[in-house]
Amino acid sequence: MIGSRLLAYDVVESTNDLLKSMSSFTPHGTVVWALEQTRGRGRFGRKWFSPKGGLWFSVLIKGRKGLAPYYYTMLFSLSVIRFLEKEGVEAGVKWPNDIYIGHKKIGGILVESVEETRSVLVVGVGLNVNNPIPDEIKERAINLRELVGREYALSSVLKDILSFADRMYSRYIVGDEREYLTIMWKRKQILKKGAKIRVRIGMDEKTMEAELLEVEPTGLLLDIGGVSEFYSFVEVVEW
Ligand code: BTN
């Protein structure tokens, strides 16, 4: 069961790294939660600012051999969104792993494989809850406290998200309803079909204008200069 074992820490480098290091002797569903991370990581190995007041945790997933990691990105994104909706906050997913309120990021998911077989995965979740947002990123990021006007007990936010995740895991992953998970996730996209967006492709520094034709868990179908192509290693920088 997801969350049946909870290991809580004051400060760690990264909950993903700590959980990976104990994955061989730790059961499926174990959660590592830290009040603060000194080397929190995001997509593309970027630094994930993780001061006190935010919710930073990772979940160990074992035993679903060969199941693509993106199913867990979708599942945990939807669990966080469900929690936010319960608090009266409308949130969406920006492909592939960001959680947004309008144009401001509130959280993100980072799924990493422990083994080549993909049968052991660590799902990291970061959510800005009570942590202050630095002035230089206030235009692009937000926390829950600001949205709702009160502080949250992190343990209860964690408990709620894990309980949504556990229910979705039983239904969509164990119950083999993965197509429905994808449909639900597609409905929550903030990037809409037909939108004119700006993207960065692969390791390229320069950005390009594109029309968004389709969002899939594995990538985006884009029309760039009249040519439509499917891109997996892409980042949407303006929308
Ligand atoms: C992203 O938006 O790029 C994903 C951010 C994921 C951050 C979380 S915080 C808990 C876990 N530990 C990490 O080092 N990263 C993830």
Coordinates of C-alpha atoms and ligand atoms in Angstrom, one line a residue:
M1 CA 0.0 0.0 0.0
I2 CA 1.3 3.5 -0.9
G3 CA 2.3 5.3 2.3
S4 CA 2.0 2.3 4.7
R5 CA 5.6 3.0 5.8
L6 CA 6.7 6.6 6.3
L7 CA 10.3 7.6 7.0
A8 CA 10.4 11.3 8.1
Y9 CA 13.6 13.4 8.2
D10 CA 14.4 17.0 9.1
V11 CA 17.0 17.6 6.3
V12 CA 18.2 15.3 3.5
E13 CA 20.1 16.0 0.3
S14 CA 17.3 14.6 -1.9
T15 CA 14.4 12.3 -0.9
N16 CA 14.7 10.6 -4.3
D17 CA 18.4 9.8 -3.7
L18 CA 17.9 8.6 -0.2
L19 CA 15.0 6.3 -1.1
K20 CA 17.0 4.9 -4.1
S21 CA 19.8 4.1 -1.7
M22 CA 17.5 2.0 0.5
S23 CA 15.4 0.5 -2.2
S24 CA 16.8 -3.0 -2.1
F25 CA 15.7 -3.5 1.5
T26 CA 12.6 -1.3 1.6
P27 CA 9.1 -2.5 0.6
H28 CA 6.8 -1.2 -2.1
G29 CA 4.9 2.0 -1.1
T30 CA 7.6 3.3 1.4
V31 CA 7.6 7.0 1.6
V32 CA 10.6 9.2 2.5
W33 CA 9.6 12.7 3.6
A34 CA 11.9 15.6 4.4
L35 CA 11.2 19.0 5.8
E36 CA 14.1 20.4 3.8
Q37 CA 16.3 19.2 0.9
T38 CA 19.8 20.6 0.3
R39 CA 20.1 19.1 -3.2
G40 CA 16.6 18.7 -4.4
R41 CA 16.4 17.9 -8.1
G42 CA 13.9 18.6 -10.9
R43 CA 13.6 17.6 -14.5
F44 CA 16.8 17.9 -16.6
G45 CA 18.8 17.7 -13.3
R46 CA 17.8 21.3 -12.5
K47 CA 18.1 22.4 -8.9
W48 CA 14.8 22.2 -7.0
F49 CA 14.6 24.8 -4.3
S50 CA 13.3 22.9 -1.3
P51 CA 13.3 25.0 1.9
K52 CA 11.3 24.4 5.1
G53 CA 7.6 24.9 4.7
G54 CA 7.2 22.9 1.4
L55 CA 6.2 19.3 0.9
W56 CA 9.1 17.2 -0.4
F57 CA 8.7 13.4 -0.5
S58 CA 9.4 10.3 -2.6
V59 CA 7.5 7.0 -3.0
L60 CA 9.0 3.6 -3.8
I61 CA 7.2 1.6 -6.4
K62 CA 8.1 -2.0 -6.9
G63 CA 6.9 -4.9 -8.9
R64 CA 5.2 -3.6 -12.0
K65 CA 7.8 -4.9 -14.4
G66 CA 8.1 -2.9 -17.6
L67 CA 5.4 -0.4 -16.9
A68 CA 6.5 2.9 -18.3
P69 CA 7.5 5.5 -15.7
Y70 CA 5.2 8.1 -17.2
Y71 CA 2.1 6.3 -15.7
Y72 CA 3.4 7.3 -12.3
T73 CA 4.0 10.8 -13.3
M74 CA 0.4 10.9 -14.4
L75 CA -0.9 9.2 -11.3
F76 CA 1.0 11.4 -8.8
S77 CA 0.2 14.6 -10.8
L78 CA -3.5 13.7 -10.6
S79 CA -3.2 12.9 -6.9
V80 CA -1.8 16.3 -6.2
I81 CA -4.4 18.0 -8.4
R82 CA -7.2 16.1 -6.6
F83 CA -5.8 17.3 -3.2
L84 CA -5.7 20.9 -4.5
E85 CA -9.2 20.6 -5.8
K86 CA -10.4 19.4 -2.4
E87 CA -8.9 22.7 -1.1
G88 CA -10.9 24.7 -3.7
V89 CA -7.9 25.3 -5.9
E90 CA -8.2 24.6 -9.6
A91 CA -4.9 23.2 -10.9
G92 CA -3.6 21.7 -14.2
V93 CA -0.7 19.7 -15.7
K94 CA 1.8 21.3 -17.9
W95 CA 3.4 18.5 -20.0
P96 CA 5.0 16.4 -18.8
N97 CA 5.4 16.8 -15.0
D98 CA 4.6 20.3 -13.8
I99 CA 1.6 21.3 -11.8
Y100 CA 0.3 24.8 -12.5
I101 CA -2.2 27.3 -11.2
G102 CA -2.8 29.5 -14.2
H103 CA 0.7 30.5 -15.3
K104 CA 2.4 29.8 -12.0
K105 CA 4.0 26.6 -11.0
I106 CA 3.1 25.1 -7.7
G107 CA 4.7 21.7 -7.9
G108 CA 6.3 19.0 -9.9
I109 CA 6.9 15.2 -10.1
L110 CA 10.2 13.5 -10.8
V111 CA 10.1 9.8 -11.6
E112 CA 13.4 7.9 -11.7
S113 CA 14.2 4.3 -12.3
V114 CA 16.3 2.5 -9.8
E115 CA 17.1 -0.4 -12.1
E116 CA 17.2 -0.8 -15.9
T117 CA 14.3 -3.2 -15.8
R118 CA 12.0 -0.3 -14.6
S119 CA 10.6 -2.6 -12.0
V120 CA 11.8 -0.4 -9.2
L121 CA 10.9 3.3 -9.4
V122 CA 11.2 6.3 -7.2
V123 CA 8.5 8.9 -7.6
G124 CA 9.5 12.3 -6.2
V125 CA 6.8 14.9 -5.4
G126 CA 7.5 18.6 -4.6
L127 CA 4.7 21.0 -3.7
N128 CA 5.0 24.6 -2.6
V129 CA 2.8 24.7 0.5
N130 CA 3.9 27.2 3.2
N131 CA 7.4 27.9 1.9
P132 CA 8.1 31.4 0.8
I133 CA 8.6 32.0 -2.9
P134 CA 11.7 34.0 -3.7
D135 CA 11.0 37.4 -5.3
E136 CA 12.9 36.6 -8.5
I137 CA 10.5 33.7 -9.3
K138 CA 7.2 35.2 -8.0
E139 CA 6.1 35.8 -11.6
R140 CA 6.4 32.1 -12.3
A141 CA 5.7 30.2 -9.0
I142 CA 3.2 30.2 -6.2
N143 CA 2.5 28.4 -3.0
L144 CA -0.7 27.0 -1.5
R145 CA -0.7 29.3 1.5
E146 CA -0.9 32.3 -0.7
L147 CA -3.8 30.8 -2.7
V148 CA -5.9 29.8 0.2
G149 CA -4.8 32.3 2.8
R150 CA -3.8 30.0 5.6
E151 CA -0.9 27.7 6.6
Y152 CA -1.2 24.0 6.1
A153 CA 0.0 21.1 8.4
L154 CA 2.4 19.3 6.0
S155 CA 1.6 15.9 7.5
S156 CA -2.0 16.2 6.6
V157 CA -1.3 17.4 3.1
L158 CA 1.0 14.4 2.7
K159 CA -1.6 12.0 4.1
D160 CA -4.3 13.3 1.7
I161 CA -2.0 13.1 -1.4
L162 CA -0.9 9.6 -0.4
S163 CA -4.4 8.4 0.1
F164 CA -5.5 9.7 -3.3
A165 CA -2.4 8.1 -4.9
D166 CA -3.1 4.8 -3.2
R167 CA -6.7 4.7 -4.4
M168 CA -5.6 5.6 -8.0
Y169 CA -2.8 3.0 -7.9
S170 CA -5.3 0.2 -6.9
R171 CA -7.7 1.3 -9.6
Y172 CA -5.6 2.3 -12.5
I173 CA -2.4 0.3 -12.1
V174 CA -3.4 -2.8 -10.3
G175 CA -6.9 -2.7 -11.8
D176 CA -5.4 -2.3 -15.3
E177 CA -7.4 0.9 -16.1
R178 CA -4.4 2.7 -17.4
E179 CA -6.2 4.1 -20.5
Y180 CA -8.6 5.8 -18.2
L181 CA -5.7 7.3 -16.2
T182 CA -4.4 8.7 -19.5
I183 CA -7.8 10.2 -20.3
M184 CA -8.1 11.8 -16.9
W185 CA -4.6 13.2 -17.2
K186 CA -5.3 14.6 -20.7
R187 CA -8.3 16.4 -19.4
K188 CA -6.1 18.3 -16.9
Q189 CA -3.7 19.6 -19.5
I190 CA -3.2 23.4 -19.4
L191 CA -1.7 23.3 -22.9
K192 CA -4.6 23.1 -25.3
K193 CA -4.7 21.7 -28.8
G194 CA -4.2 24.4 -31.4
A195 CA -2.4 26.7 -29.1
K196 CA 0.6 28.6 -30.4
I197 CA 3.5 27.8 -28.1
R198 CA 7.2 28.3 -27.9
V199 CA 9.4 25.2 -27.4
R200 CA 13.0 24.2 -26.8
I201 CA 13.8 20.9 -28.5
G202 CA 16.5 18.5 -27.2
M203 CA 19.6 20.1 -25.9
D204 CA 19.1 23.1 -28.3
E205 CA 19.4 26.5 -26.5
K206 CA 17.3 28.3 -29.0
T207 CA 13.5 28.3 -28.9
M208 CA 11.0 27.9 -31.7
E209 CA 7.4 28.7 -32.3
A210 CA 5.0 25.8 -32.7
E211 CA 1.4 24.8 -32.9
L212 CA 0.4 22.2 -30.4
L213 CA -1.4 19.4 -32.3
E214 CA -1.6 16.7 -29.5
V215 CA -0.4 16.0 -26.0
E216 CA 0.6 12.4 -25.2
P217 CA 2.2 11.0 -22.1
T218 CA 5.3 10.2 -24.2
G219 CA 5.6 13.6 -26.0
L220 CA 4.0 16.4 -28.0
L221 CA 2.9 16.4 -31.6
L222 CA 3.9 19.8 -32.9
D223 CA 3.6 21.7 -36.2
I224 CA 6.8 23.6 -36.7
G225 CA 6.9 25.7 -39.8
G226 CA 4.2 23.6 -41.5
V227 CA 5.9 20.2 -40.7
S228 CA 4.2 18.1 -38.0
E229 CA 6.4 15.8 -36.0
F230 CA 6.3 14.0 -32.6
Y231 CA 8.8 15.2 -30.0
S232 CA 9.6 13.5 -26.7
F233 CA 12.6 15.6 -25.5
V234 CA 10.9 19.0 -25.6
E235 CA 10.2 21.8 -23.2
V236 CA 7.4 24.3 -23.6
V237 CA 8.8 27.7 -22.6
E238 CA 5.9 30.0 -23.5
W239 CA 2.2 29.3 -23.9
Ligands
BTN1 C1 10.2 19.2 -11.6 O1 9.3 20.0 -11.7 O2 11.1 19.3 -12.4 C2 10.1 18.0 -10.7 C3 10.5 18.5 -9.3 C4 10.5 17.3 -8.3 C5 11.0 17.7 -6.9 C6 10.8 16.6 -5.9 S1 11.0 17.2 -4.2 C7 11.0 15.6 -3.7 C8 11.9 14.8 -4.6 N1 13.3 14.9 -4.3 C9 14.0 15.5 -5.3 O3 15.2 15.7 -5.3 N2 13.2 15.9 -6.3 C10 11.8 15.5 -6.0

